[in-house]
Amino acid sequence: MTTAPVSLDPSRAKQLAAEFGLKPDEYERVLAILGRTPSLTELGIFSVMWSEHCSYKSSRVWLRTLPTKAPWVIHGPGENAGVIAIGDGLAAIFKMESHNHPSFIEPYQGAATGVGGILRDVFTMGARPIANLNALRFGSPDAPRMKRIVDGVVRGIGGYGNCVGVPTVGGEVNFHPAYNGNPLVNAMTVGIAPADRIFLSAAAGIGNPVVYVGSKTGRDGIHGATMASAEFSEDAEEKRPTVQIGDPFVEKLLIEACLELMATDAIVAIQDMGAAGLTSSSVEMAGKGGVGIQLDLDNVPQRETGMTAYEMMLSESQERMLMILKPGREAEAEAIFRKWELDFAVIGHLTDTGRIVIRHKGEVEADIPLAPLESEAPLYRRPTAETPKQPALDAAQIADPIGIPAALEKLVGSLDLCSRRWIWDQYDSTVGGQTVQRPGGADAAVVKLEGLKRGLAITTDCTPRYCLADPEEGGKQAVAEAWRNLTAVGAKPLAITDNMNFGNPEKPEIMGQFAAAVRGMGAACTTLDFPVVSGNVSLYNETNGKAILPTPAIGGVGVLEDAAQAVGLALKPGLDLVLVGETKGWLGQSLWLREIAGREEGAPPPVDLAAERRNGDFVRARILAGEVAACHDLADGGLAVAVAEMAMGGGVGATLEAPPAGIPAHAFWFGEDQGRYLLAVRNGAALLEAAAAAGVPAMRLGRTGGGDLVLGPGSSISVARLRAAHESTLPALMEEVG
């Protein structure tokens, strides 16, 4: 048996380091840490652990500025998922993560394994998953392969979530040519656990066994983390082997087996084998615990013959977990996993060396000090260039080319505003029987906690066109809209997870977008008491030098003391409509400007965070007082689109008053001013009086009833006609996909 790894030929090692994504200076750092040329397995370990995907080397300096603490935060960033207290001795555990690059290469499996991975991040902490959401961005439907990508991604999300038995309750979808070469697939999972039974990943206990559970290891997904840390080019299809294959039925068994073992006291630490597989899980667990770890890869369950140490350490095969058990508990744990027909193997033990030592077939394949893997990992403060500010547009100088009713019909049928029923009908949104608000019925999904009145409200939000025009204001708006959506159902917003999707950070203009978006997010989180508790960064979303729109997707979670108090957006007849918040008619970067006037320009609407807080707290109080029959926050498409969505939701029209003097009609109806809500109430006068007392801007907009939307004198359109336009777009678009 050898005692030291066999080093690569120096010239070959240098060549492979470049192929694996290590910069020349990073490779020199590897040589300094080891004091010799690395073996192939060692080089693979360094390359994945120091990849952008695993090390966050371009983003850490900015992410550290975000607010992450609050009295209800139990665990913030740094664990597999964020954890917040939600009352009744329970915790919500949640995170959002990307599977962008794999979903472009192989849409079905890329999206499916994205769902599987985020589920594991949540249940590895002891939570039973209760809800999935997603945030999807696609390119132009006429772009090569795009319809098949849409079809594959949606089927992949539905196929995995439906089979594993966790409802997919919400999400968002955008289309823009900037995503032609890099669609975004961001998956979010929320789970529930006892607040005093949270499982962490820091290994402890010298000599304790290291246990592998779940599926066997294959060659799928090798170097997936480094693939996700580089731009695409024409050879993207050749990267298909780096996409993993998922099995949701095994994942379901893994959830049940892990939760059963967690009910004992046998587990010391547990980690999902996600990006970089066995490498990241073993390195991170031992590193966090300040211990060493020794692995014998002969014991790793393998589904392919002749696998090398390099392949086993870097494989990203799905449905696998790594555990540290208390000594003597192996047989008890193995019995549970065998009962669930899952692999179980003791593959190593903890040591006091502070090193990771990997053996295979009697040879030492790697021997690396753990501390420098983190302490010497690259950390860049890359150059930034600020995005030039665009001027505010004067709505009075922008002509209305087609009139209010025609514009509204076109907008509700546009790709960004049309019904997502074609998508959500492929998802099981009610499995488990606890879903209160299904997709399309409210601004946020609402899931009741089993056996309790309490419920969680959950949403995903971002407006990438705002972020392109002004990344700081766009980052601020993404957080504020998530906060509004939770508020609009009556929930108290508690915390967010984020998914930061950007282009190549080595370009100053892209790094400037990232830094500015983080500044805006931080300001909003601070003012709204809405801390960041988990997240993910996905960079290098570029193909042939063309970057996506900056997309800091936000996943928000809030709590309702009584889920029955949640309100939706569907109108009923005989109600007063009251608009809360100030309307100036802001058309810059609006969907009306793009879809109707054919222009993408101007400053996005400013976000007044103090007004957001004041208006939202007022609206939530009215909902919880039982005064509000329906509520909708105003976002894409402005006031007219919000009214139309509420009308279509209930099959009821409304007669609305003429716009106030001084605001052009098209700006009043379609401007995207922030911090606004539309409320349907039984007593509009009482609500207006309460708003005035609270210093909240509000105006009576009209009254519900009939089958038409009357948008001021001489402007009306039937709700049935709007619904026909709204519902037909996606089915017509996708009917030709086989």
XYZ file of C-alpha atoms in Angstrom:
738
model
C 0.000 0.000 0.000
C 1.423 3.379 -0.972
C 1.451 6.278 1.457
C 1.476 9.228 -0.969
C -0.559 9.992 -4.087
C 1.010 9.525 -7.497
C 1.576 13.014 -8.880
C 0.711 13.898 -12.436
C 3.407 14.830 -14.876
C 3.927 18.590 -14.239
C 3.177 19.661 -17.809
C 0.099 17.424 -17.948
C -1.086 18.749 -14.576
C -0.768 22.344 -15.763
C -2.734 21.557 -18.925
C -5.487 19.767 -17.010
C -5.714 22.584 -14.461
C -6.579 24.987 -17.275
C -9.120 22.547 -18.725
C -10.709 22.170 -15.272
C -11.135 25.950 -14.961
C -8.251 26.857 -12.634
C -6.493 30.118 -13.479
C -2.664 29.996 -13.642
C -2.273 31.818 -10.319
C -4.855 29.533 -8.713
C -2.925 26.494 -9.877
C 0.278 27.970 -8.430
C -1.567 28.248 -5.118
C -2.446 24.540 -5.336
C 1.230 23.693 -5.817
C 2.166 25.822 -2.816
C -0.442 24.162 -0.577
C 0.593 20.632 -1.532
C 4.319 21.273 -1.900
C 4.255 19.021 -4.982
C 2.393 18.379 -8.200
C -1.148 17.085 -7.510
C -2.566 13.737 -8.442
C -5.487 13.655 -10.851
C -7.969 13.228 -7.998
C -6.409 16.072 -6.013
C -6.506 18.355 -9.024
C -10.168 17.491 -9.529
C -10.945 18.276 -5.891
C -9.251 21.678 -6.020
C -10.882 22.566 -9.325
C -14.431 21.918 -8.162
C -14.004 23.352 -4.673
C -12.466 26.514 -6.124
C -14.975 26.787 -8.965
C -17.275 29.778 -9.029
C -20.213 27.460 -8.396
C -18.802 26.073 -5.132
C -16.520 28.836 -3.788
C -18.468 32.008 -4.725
C -15.074 33.584 -5.328
C -16.462 36.550 -7.274
C -19.572 37.143 -5.186
C -18.652 36.531 -1.533
C -17.374 40.049 -0.904
C -20.761 41.469 -1.924
C -22.998 38.807 -0.377
C -21.440 39.458 3.025
C -23.016 42.932 3.007
C -26.582 41.591 2.997
C -28.630 41.635 6.237
C -29.029 38.073 7.483
C -30.203 38.369 11.087
C -33.534 38.878 12.837
C -35.063 37.534 16.070
C -36.874 34.846 14.063
C -33.784 33.702 12.098
C -32.431 30.414 13.493
C -29.801 29.717 10.810
C -28.810 32.128 8.070
C -26.484 31.616 5.078
C -23.825 28.939 5.433
C -25.958 25.872 5.977
C -27.738 23.765 3.369
C -30.791 26.054 3.666
C -32.044 28.960 5.755
C -34.086 28.354 8.908
C -36.640 30.683 10.521
C -38.965 30.301 13.489
C -42.642 30.425 12.502
C -44.384 29.782 15.823
C -45.884 26.724 17.507
C -42.348 25.412 18.050
C -41.849 24.973 14.308
C -39.278 26.191 11.814
C -39.517 26.820 8.085
C -36.453 25.670 6.164
C -36.050 26.937 2.611
C -33.694 27.755 -0.214
C -33.671 28.527 -3.936
C -30.996 27.184 -6.264
C -30.223 27.223 -9.971
C -29.882 24.463 -12.538
C -29.443 26.771 -15.508
C -26.608 25.285 -17.529
C -27.816 21.655 -17.243
C -31.337 22.684 -18.261
C -30.063 24.267 -21.462
C -28.133 21.137 -22.406
C -30.760 18.575 -21.367
C -33.987 20.396 -20.385
C -35.958 17.559 -18.803
C -33.203 16.063 -16.653
C -31.631 19.456 -15.952
C -34.858 20.792 -14.487
C -35.815 17.530 -12.773
C -32.485 17.184 -10.990
C -32.671 20.848 -10.015
C -35.873 20.041 -8.140
C -34.305 16.936 -6.611
C -31.248 18.845 -5.441
C -33.156 21.622 -3.714
C -35.434 19.077 -2.016
C -32.337 17.410 -0.544
C -30.948 20.737 0.668
C -34.117 21.116 2.727
C -34.756 17.618 4.085
C -31.077 17.142 4.945
C -31.727 19.656 7.744
C -34.548 17.581 9.176
C -37.492 19.175 7.395
C -40.340 17.483 5.605
C -40.735 19.352 2.292
C -44.216 20.858 1.918
C -43.938 23.054 -1.183
C -41.923 23.594 -4.360
C -41.794 26.770 -6.426
C -39.758 27.869 -9.424
C -38.610 30.940 -11.322
C -38.110 30.333 -15.049
C -36.711 32.583 -17.796
C -36.823 31.556 -21.430
C -35.706 33.140 -24.679
C -37.800 34.047 -27.701
C -40.110 31.195 -28.697
C -38.764 31.360 -32.249
C -35.152 30.899 -31.092
C -33.598 27.510 -31.956
C -34.732 24.742 -29.565
C -36.516 27.213 -27.280
C -39.972 25.644 -27.426
C -38.452 22.256 -26.719
C -36.510 23.750 -23.818
C -39.735 25.223 -22.389
C -41.508 21.907 -22.831
C -38.678 19.860 -21.345
C -38.121 22.134 -18.350
C -41.802 22.233 -17.427
C -42.161 18.470 -17.818
C -38.992 17.921 -15.789
C -40.198 20.079 -12.895
C -43.618 18.439 -12.921
C -42.292 14.926 -13.406
C -39.943 15.081 -10.425
C -42.123 17.080 -8.028
C -45.275 15.124 -8.800
C -43.586 11.746 -8.359
C -41.866 12.668 -5.103
C -45.187 13.888 -3.695
C -44.379 17.526 -2.939
C -46.816 20.104 -4.397
C -45.532 22.723 -6.831
C -47.546 25.698 -5.633
C -46.163 28.770 -7.386
C -43.561 30.444 -9.514
C -42.974 32.890 -12.321
C -42.058 32.776 -16.007
C -40.545 35.430 -18.287
C -39.568 35.387 -21.945
C -36.869 37.631 -23.433
C -34.320 37.229 -26.255
C -31.503 37.757 -23.724
C -32.206 34.206 -22.471
C -31.935 32.577 -25.923
C -28.599 30.969 -25.100
C -29.049 30.693 -21.337
C -32.511 29.887 -19.993
C -32.764 30.109 -16.216
C -34.246 27.361 -14.063
C -34.365 28.386 -10.395
C -36.013 25.891 -8.032
C -37.190 26.600 -4.483
C -38.323 24.231 -1.738
C -39.869 24.965 1.672
C -39.992 22.402 4.472
C -41.160 22.253 8.090
C -39.275 20.884 11.080
C -39.383 21.178 14.872
C -37.362 24.268 15.726
C -35.309 22.314 18.253
C -34.495 19.444 15.842
C -32.453 21.086 13.093
C -29.664 18.967 11.591
C -26.413 20.682 10.586
C -23.456 19.670 8.446
C -20.376 20.231 10.665
C -18.680 16.879 11.288
C -17.597 16.002 14.840
C -16.207 13.080 16.821
C -12.784 11.652 15.970
C -13.233 8.091 14.790
C -16.923 8.493 14.027
C -18.062 6.597 10.919
C -18.665 8.364 7.603
C -21.707 6.827 5.972
C -22.931 6.952 2.375
C -26.670 6.460 1.761
C -29.059 6.631 -1.182
C -28.413 5.713 -4.800
C -25.296 4.186 -6.317
C -22.581 6.359 -7.854
C -22.253 6.534 -11.628
C -20.353 8.650 -14.112
C -23.123 11.198 -14.670
C -22.525 14.807 -13.691
C -18.732 14.652 -13.511
C -17.418 18.226 -13.490
C -20.927 19.664 -13.442
C -19.801 22.368 -11.001
C -17.015 23.563 -13.263
C -19.329 23.410 -16.293
C -21.675 25.746 -14.412
C -18.773 28.144 -13.820
C -17.994 28.968 -17.446
C -19.621 30.622 -20.439
C -21.259 28.545 -23.133
C -20.186 28.465 -26.774
C -21.296 26.470 -29.804
C -20.140 23.212 -28.192
C -22.737 23.308 -25.393
C -24.388 20.114 -26.681
C -21.115 18.251 -26.120
C -21.442 18.870 -22.371
C -24.432 16.537 -22.108
C -22.453 14.002 -19.993
C -22.177 16.602 -17.220
C -25.967 16.546 -16.715
C -27.171 14.174 -14.014
C -30.034 11.702 -14.234
C -32.617 11.840 -11.464
C -35.028 9.305 -9.969
C -37.826 10.933 -7.942
C -39.056 7.606 -6.596
C -35.674 6.989 -4.975
C -35.751 10.553 -3.657
C -39.077 9.846 -1.954
C -37.576 6.782 -0.280
C -34.544 8.823 0.735
C -36.722 11.485 2.351
C -38.593 8.902 4.408
C -35.461 7.000 5.413
C -33.590 10.151 6.454
C -36.522 11.475 8.476
C -36.927 8.094 10.179
C -33.260 8.028 11.190
C -33.468 11.668 12.248
C -36.146 10.690 14.742
C -33.364 8.866 16.623
C -30.236 10.482 18.027
C -27.825 8.564 15.777
C -26.854 11.383 13.394
C -24.002 13.770 14.229
C -23.987 15.611 10.894
C -25.548 15.213 7.466
C -24.982 16.746 4.039
C -26.514 16.374 0.590
C -24.151 15.270 -2.167
C -24.980 18.139 -4.508
C -22.612 20.056 -6.769
C -19.214 18.300 -6.781
C -20.838 15.280 -5.113
C -18.733 13.316 -2.655
C -15.966 15.927 -2.837
C -17.970 18.908 -1.654
C -19.943 16.990 0.968
C -16.889 15.421 2.600
C -14.678 18.509 2.357
C -17.356 20.884 3.659
C -18.466 18.637 6.531
C -14.934 18.016 7.781
C -13.867 21.589 7.150
C -16.782 23.068 9.101
C -16.078 20.702 11.979
C -12.335 21.357 12.032
C -11.530 17.658 11.753
C -9.912 15.356 9.221
C -11.635 12.728 7.117
C -10.441 9.491 5.554
C -12.426 7.790 2.795
C -12.051 4.288 1.349
C -13.652 4.433 -2.081
C -13.665 0.637 -2.401
C -16.785 0.773 -0.220
C -18.674 3.357 -2.302
C -21.763 1.759 -3.924
C -21.142 1.914 -7.686
C -23.475 1.304 -10.582
C -20.716 1.223 -13.218
C -17.635 -0.954 -13.414
C -14.071 0.259 -13.351
C -14.774 3.652 -11.810
C -11.672 5.586 -10.774
C -11.201 7.614 -7.601
C -11.363 10.773 -9.687
C -14.724 9.744 -11.153
C -16.220 8.745 -7.816
C -15.139 11.922 -6.056
C -16.476 14.220 -8.795
C -19.612 12.333 -9.830
C -22.844 14.240 -9.269
C -25.112 11.206 -9.352
C -28.396 12.074 -7.713
C -30.268 10.996 -4.561
C -27.175 10.542 -2.365
C -26.357 11.785 1.151
C -23.319 11.703 3.417
C -23.689 11.262 7.182
C -21.541 11.197 10.269
C -23.007 8.744 12.774
C -22.394 8.210 16.442
C -20.159 5.169 17.001
C -22.015 1.902 17.290
C -25.150 3.152 15.527
C -24.264 1.799 12.087
C -26.426 -1.334 12.292
C -29.474 0.628 13.429
C -29.055 3.115 10.595
C -28.377 0.430 8.014
C -31.562 -1.421 8.967
C -33.615 1.704 8.264
C -32.044 2.331 4.870
C -32.236 -1.300 3.832
C -35.918 -1.286 4.783
C -36.405 1.575 2.336
C -34.398 -0.373 -0.293
C -31.555 2.157 -0.373
C -27.808 1.656 -0.423
C -25.940 2.048 2.861
C -22.173 1.886 3.262
C -19.571 2.948 5.795
C -16.955 4.566 3.548
C -14.619 6.172 6.068
C -14.116 7.816 9.429
C -13.181 11.141 10.968
C -9.572 11.791 11.986
C -7.621 14.368 13.943
C -5.249 15.144 11.048
C -7.116 18.084 9.522
C -6.650 16.425 6.116
C -8.791 14.602 3.586
C -7.179 11.299 2.676
C -8.723 9.201 -0.086
C -7.819 5.564 -0.680
C -8.821 3.301 -3.542
C -7.610 -0.238 -4.272
C -4.847 0.035 -1.733
C -3.494 3.296 -3.111
C -3.652 6.803 -1.652
C -5.321 8.871 -4.362
C -5.457 12.188 -2.490
C -3.979 13.689 0.664
C -4.908 17.352 1.081
C -4.911 19.689 4.085
C -8.518 20.828 4.523
C -8.045 24.284 6.021
C -6.324 25.801 2.957
C -9.084 24.467 0.692
C -11.202 27.172 2.292
C -8.742 29.719 3.690
C -6.642 29.801 0.516
C -9.603 29.616 -1.842
C -9.626 32.486 -4.339
C -11.567 35.569 -3.302
C -11.877 38.312 -5.866
C -13.004 41.899 -5.640
C -13.404 42.169 -9.356
C -13.483 45.551 -11.123
C -16.966 47.034 -11.421
C -18.468 49.506 -13.857
C -21.709 51.236 -12.955
C -24.658 50.896 -15.336
C -25.360 54.313 -16.891
C -28.589 55.818 -15.567
C -31.412 56.202 -18.070
C -33.570 59.329 -18.020
C -37.085 59.299 -16.598
C -39.633 59.350 -19.423
C -42.379 61.965 -19.660
C -45.596 60.012 -20.183
C -47.219 63.054 -21.793
C -44.643 62.837 -24.590
C -45.443 59.188 -25.383
C -48.429 58.738 -27.668
C -51.039 56.028 -27.107
C -51.116 54.201 -30.473
C -54.095 51.844 -30.031
C -56.265 52.926 -27.095
C -56.863 51.507 -23.642
C -59.109 48.443 -24.349
C -56.979 47.191 -27.262
C -53.773 47.658 -25.284
C -55.199 45.760 -22.332
C -56.281 42.850 -24.533
C -52.842 42.683 -26.123
C -51.049 42.871 -22.787
C -53.002 40.120 -21.026
C -52.254 37.884 -24.009
C -48.546 38.763 -24.152
C -45.921 36.176 -23.226
C -45.045 37.864 -19.934
C -48.660 38.284 -18.778
C -50.640 35.472 -20.386
C -52.103 32.651 -18.317
C -49.569 30.090 -17.083
C -52.272 27.416 -16.873
C -50.508 25.332 -19.561
C -47.552 25.202 -17.145
C -49.190 24.764 -13.776
C -51.653 22.163 -15.032
C -48.604 19.905 -15.450
C -47.776 20.335 -11.762
C -49.606 18.696 -8.888
C -50.272 21.711 -6.689
C -52.514 19.992 -4.132
C -50.769 16.724 -3.237
C -50.633 16.522 0.540
C -53.961 18.301 0.896
C -52.616 21.435 2.595
C -52.592 23.918 -0.315
C -54.902 26.872 0.416
C -54.059 29.143 -2.528
C -53.216 27.390 -5.779
C -51.263 28.876 -8.701
C -53.084 31.811 -10.279
C -55.452 32.378 -7.388
C -53.439 34.851 -5.343
C -50.243 36.887 -5.331
C -48.535 34.231 -3.205
C -49.091 30.541 -2.634
C -50.509 29.638 0.782
C -49.904 26.235 2.379
C -51.554 25.281 5.669
C -49.481 23.432 8.233
C -50.941 20.010 8.948
C -52.953 19.904 12.141
C -52.655 23.652 12.767
C -54.412 26.863 11.776
C -51.059 28.383 10.870
C -49.996 28.681 7.237
C -47.056 29.810 5.150
C -47.230 32.209 2.218
C -44.540 31.710 -0.423
C -43.599 33.580 -3.597
C -40.832 34.070 -6.183
C -40.244 37.452 -7.811
C -37.928 39.534 -9.974
C -38.298 42.049 -12.829
C -35.137 41.600 -14.935
C -35.847 44.491 -17.333
C -35.760 46.873 -14.358
C -32.453 45.319 -13.253
C -30.909 45.847 -16.683
C -31.884 49.519 -16.727
C -30.891 50.181 -13.107
C -29.538 47.153 -11.197
C -29.723 48.823 -7.783
C -33.336 49.905 -8.201
C -34.117 46.533 -9.771
C -32.626 44.633 -6.826
C -34.604 46.805 -4.464
C -37.799 46.250 -6.445
C -37.374 42.448 -6.543
C -37.298 42.267 -2.745
C -40.119 44.800 -2.370
C -42.368 42.923 -4.792
C -41.817 39.644 -2.947
C -42.709 41.454 0.279
C -45.843 42.927 -1.381
C -46.979 39.570 -2.707
C -46.819 37.989 0.739
C -48.555 41.001 2.238
C -51.300 40.878 -0.405
C -52.536 37.510 0.906
C -52.388 38.718 4.514
C -49.069 37.154 5.548
C -46.333 38.719 7.654
C -43.171 38.555 5.502
C -40.283 36.973 7.424
C -37.281 36.222 5.203
C -35.980 35.617 1.710
C -33.749 33.290 -0.222
C -32.139 34.574 -3.406
C -30.855 33.212 -6.696
C -28.402 35.641 -8.265
C -28.286 34.946 -12.016
C -25.796 37.083 -13.929
C -23.339 36.976 -16.812
C -19.547 36.793 -16.793
C -18.205 38.411 -13.587
C -14.847 39.036 -15.228
C -16.516 41.823 -17.220
C -16.689 45.033 -15.133
C -20.162 45.930 -16.404
C -21.525 42.539 -15.263
C -19.805 42.718 -11.880
C -21.190 46.247 -11.581
C -24.697 44.903 -12.141
C -24.161 42.299 -9.419
C -22.774 44.747 -6.869
C -25.534 47.281 -7.505
C -28.287 44.659 -7.298
C -26.924 43.492 -3.940
C -26.915 47.100 -2.679
C -30.544 47.512 -3.664
C -31.539 44.184 -2.155
C -29.754 45.011 1.085
C -31.510 48.357 1.405
C -34.917 46.753 0.852
C -34.258 43.846 3.225
C -33.180 46.271 5.952
C -36.158 48.638 5.667
C -38.684 45.821 5.342
C -37.206 43.600 8.116
C -36.888 40.873 5.508
C -33.449 39.242 5.954
C -31.633 36.924 3.535
C -31.226 33.465 5.077
C -30.025 31.379 2.126
C -29.334 31.602 -1.562
C -27.359 30.674 -4.625
C -25.209 32.474 -7.176
C -25.186 31.486 -10.843
C -22.637 33.399 -12.908
C -21.261 33.006 -16.425
C -24.766 32.890 -17.896
C -23.469 33.944 -21.284
C -23.311 32.334 -24.694
C -20.879 33.608 -27.294
C -20.352 36.722 -25.202
C -24.060 37.613 -24.887
C -25.224 37.847 -21.274
C -28.665 37.289 -19.821
C -30.575 40.131 -18.226
C -29.362 40.546 -14.637
C -31.839 38.379 -12.709
C -31.642 38.419 -8.896
C -34.615 36.130 -8.291
C -36.135 36.419 -4.816
C -37.989 33.693 -2.946
C -40.024 35.072 -0.046
C -41.645 33.316 2.912
C -44.220 34.752 5.320
C -46.529 33.423 7.996
C -50.269 33.589 8.615
C -51.471 32.840 12.142
C -54.646 31.496 10.541
C -54.399 30.280 6.946
C -58.166 30.746 6.597
C -57.598 34.513 6.701
C -55.650 34.466 3.430
C -57.276 36.367 0.576
C -57.021 35.754 -3.148
C -57.439 38.061 -6.099
C -60.754 36.935 -7.629
C -63.474 39.596 -7.708
C -67.062 39.127 -6.598
C -69.944 41.418 -7.580
C -71.097 44.336 -5.451
C -67.750 45.389 -3.989
C -65.932 48.713 -3.895
C -62.497 48.871 -5.499
C -59.907 50.966 -3.679
C -56.410 51.711 -4.964
C -53.818 52.003 -2.190
C -50.562 53.812 -2.968
C -49.580 56.770 -5.084
C -50.029 56.726 -8.868
C -47.949 59.011 -11.077
C -48.155 57.032 -14.318
C -44.566 55.739 -14.609
C -44.036 54.263 -18.083
C -40.254 53.817 -18.146
C -39.353 50.111 -18.654
C -43.056 49.197 -18.431
C -44.561 46.302 -20.337
C -46.948 48.755 -22.007
C -43.962 50.671 -23.360
C -42.392 47.487 -24.723
C -45.444 45.622 -25.995
C -47.590 48.529 -27.205
C -45.164 51.356 -28.006
C -42.344 49.045 -29.105
C -39.725 50.689 -26.893
C -37.458 49.321 -24.153
C -36.028 52.397 -22.493
C -36.161 54.867 -19.645
C -35.523 54.624 -15.936
C -37.536 51.944 -14.135
C -40.082 53.043 -11.531
C -38.394 54.168 -8.303
C -38.991 52.205 -5.117
C -39.815 54.254 -2.027
C -39.072 51.737 0.716
C -40.665 53.790 3.491
C -43.869 53.999 1.436
C -43.685 50.249 0.716
C -43.521 49.521 4.427
C -46.297 51.974 5.348
C -48.679 50.899 2.581
C -48.058 47.188 3.062
C -48.490 47.247 6.825
C -51.788 49.093 6.334
C -53.092 46.614 3.759
C -52.109 43.591 5.833
C -53.884 44.986 8.887
C -57.074 45.488 6.870
C -56.898 41.927 5.527
C -56.405 40.429 8.978
C -59.290 42.563 10.278
C -61.538 40.781 7.759
C -62.293 43.930 5.753
C -60.841 42.803 2.400
C -62.555 40.372 0.031
C -59.793 40.351 -2.601
C -56.376 41.937 -2.962
C -53.783 42.197 -5.726
C -50.475 44.016 -5.755
C -49.768 46.158 -8.823
C -46.778 45.076 -10.868
C -46.242 44.259 -14.560
C -48.824 46.009 -16.699
C -49.946 48.357 -13.950
C -53.464 49.099 -12.760
C -55.460 47.964 -15.799
C -53.764 44.572 -15.888
C -54.292 44.115 -12.134
C -58.008 44.851 -12.497
C -58.239 42.525 -15.500
C -56.536 39.676 -13.641
C -58.901 40.092 -10.695
C -61.875 40.250 -13.033
C -60.819 37.149 -14.968
C -60.185 35.345 -11.684
C -63.758 35.873 -10.552
C -65.547 36.120 -13.892
C -66.887 39.505 -12.807
C -66.501 42.906 -14.449
C -66.178 46.365 -12.923
C -66.965 49.966 -13.737
C -64.009 52.210 -13.022
C -63.760 55.971 -12.722
C -61.922 58.170 -15.180
C -58.233 58.880 -14.505
C -57.550 61.972 -12.395
C -56.589 65.164 -14.177
C -52.938 65.617 -14.968
C -52.106 61.962 -15.768
C -52.487 60.708 -19.372
C -55.003 57.875 -19.475
C -52.547 55.278 -20.814
C -50.015 56.226 -18.116
C -52.658 55.984 -15.375
C -53.877 52.565 -16.480
C -50.547 50.993 -17.477
C -47.865 52.838 -15.492
C -45.916 50.598 -13.137
C -45.596 52.826 -10.062
C -44.469 50.758 -7.079
C -45.900 50.223 -3.602
C -49.523 49.849 -4.743
C -52.364 47.415 -4.013
C -55.881 47.064 -5.395
C -58.426 46.057 -2.753
C -61.995 44.834 -3.208
C -63.955 45.718 -0.066
C -67.549 45.918 1.097
C -67.186 49.413 2.525
C -64.903 51.603 0.456
C -65.677 54.745 2.436
C -64.526 53.138 5.700
C -61.313 51.938 4.089
C -60.559 55.385 2.673
C -61.153 56.921 6.089
C -58.760 54.431 7.710
C -56.152 55.095 5.016
C -56.360 58.848 5.557
C -55.913 58.357 9.311
C -52.803 56.218 8.644
C -51.336 58.693 6.152
C -51.658 56.164 3.325
C -52.543 57.459 -0.181
C -55.747 55.808 -1.406
C -58.525 56.501 -3.901
C -61.862 54.959 -4.811
C -61.482 53.318 -8.212
C -64.927 51.899 -8.912
C -67.337 49.050 -8.205
C -67.535 45.441 -9.293
C -70.376 43.909 -11.293
C -71.484 43.018 -14.800
C -69.499 41.261 -17.483
C -67.387 44.125 -18.801
C -64.432 46.139 -17.603
C -65.272 49.815 -18.055
C -62.006 51.763 -17.882
C -63.482 55.250 -17.719
C -66.060 56.780 -20.088
C -66.070 55.233 -23.550
C -63.481 52.532 -22.803
C -64.793 49.043 -22.132
C -64.022 45.449 -22.974
C -65.716 42.211 -21.948
C -64.063 40.010 -19.354
C -64.779 37.001 -21.591
C -62.784 38.572 -24.420
C -59.889 39.299 -22.095
C -59.946 35.737 -20.806
C -59.876 34.341 -24.338
C -56.755 36.367 -25.119
C -55.212 35.517 -21.764
C -55.729 31.761 -21.909
C -54.892 31.040 -25.549
C -51.284 32.199 -25.862
C -49.222 29.411 -24.290
C -51.348 26.492 -25.566
C -51.159 27.899 -29.103
C -47.425 28.447 -28.767
C -46.695 24.962 -27.477
C -49.167 22.843 -29.471
C -46.605 22.090 -32.176
C -44.052 20.655 -29.734
C -44.113 16.905 -30.016
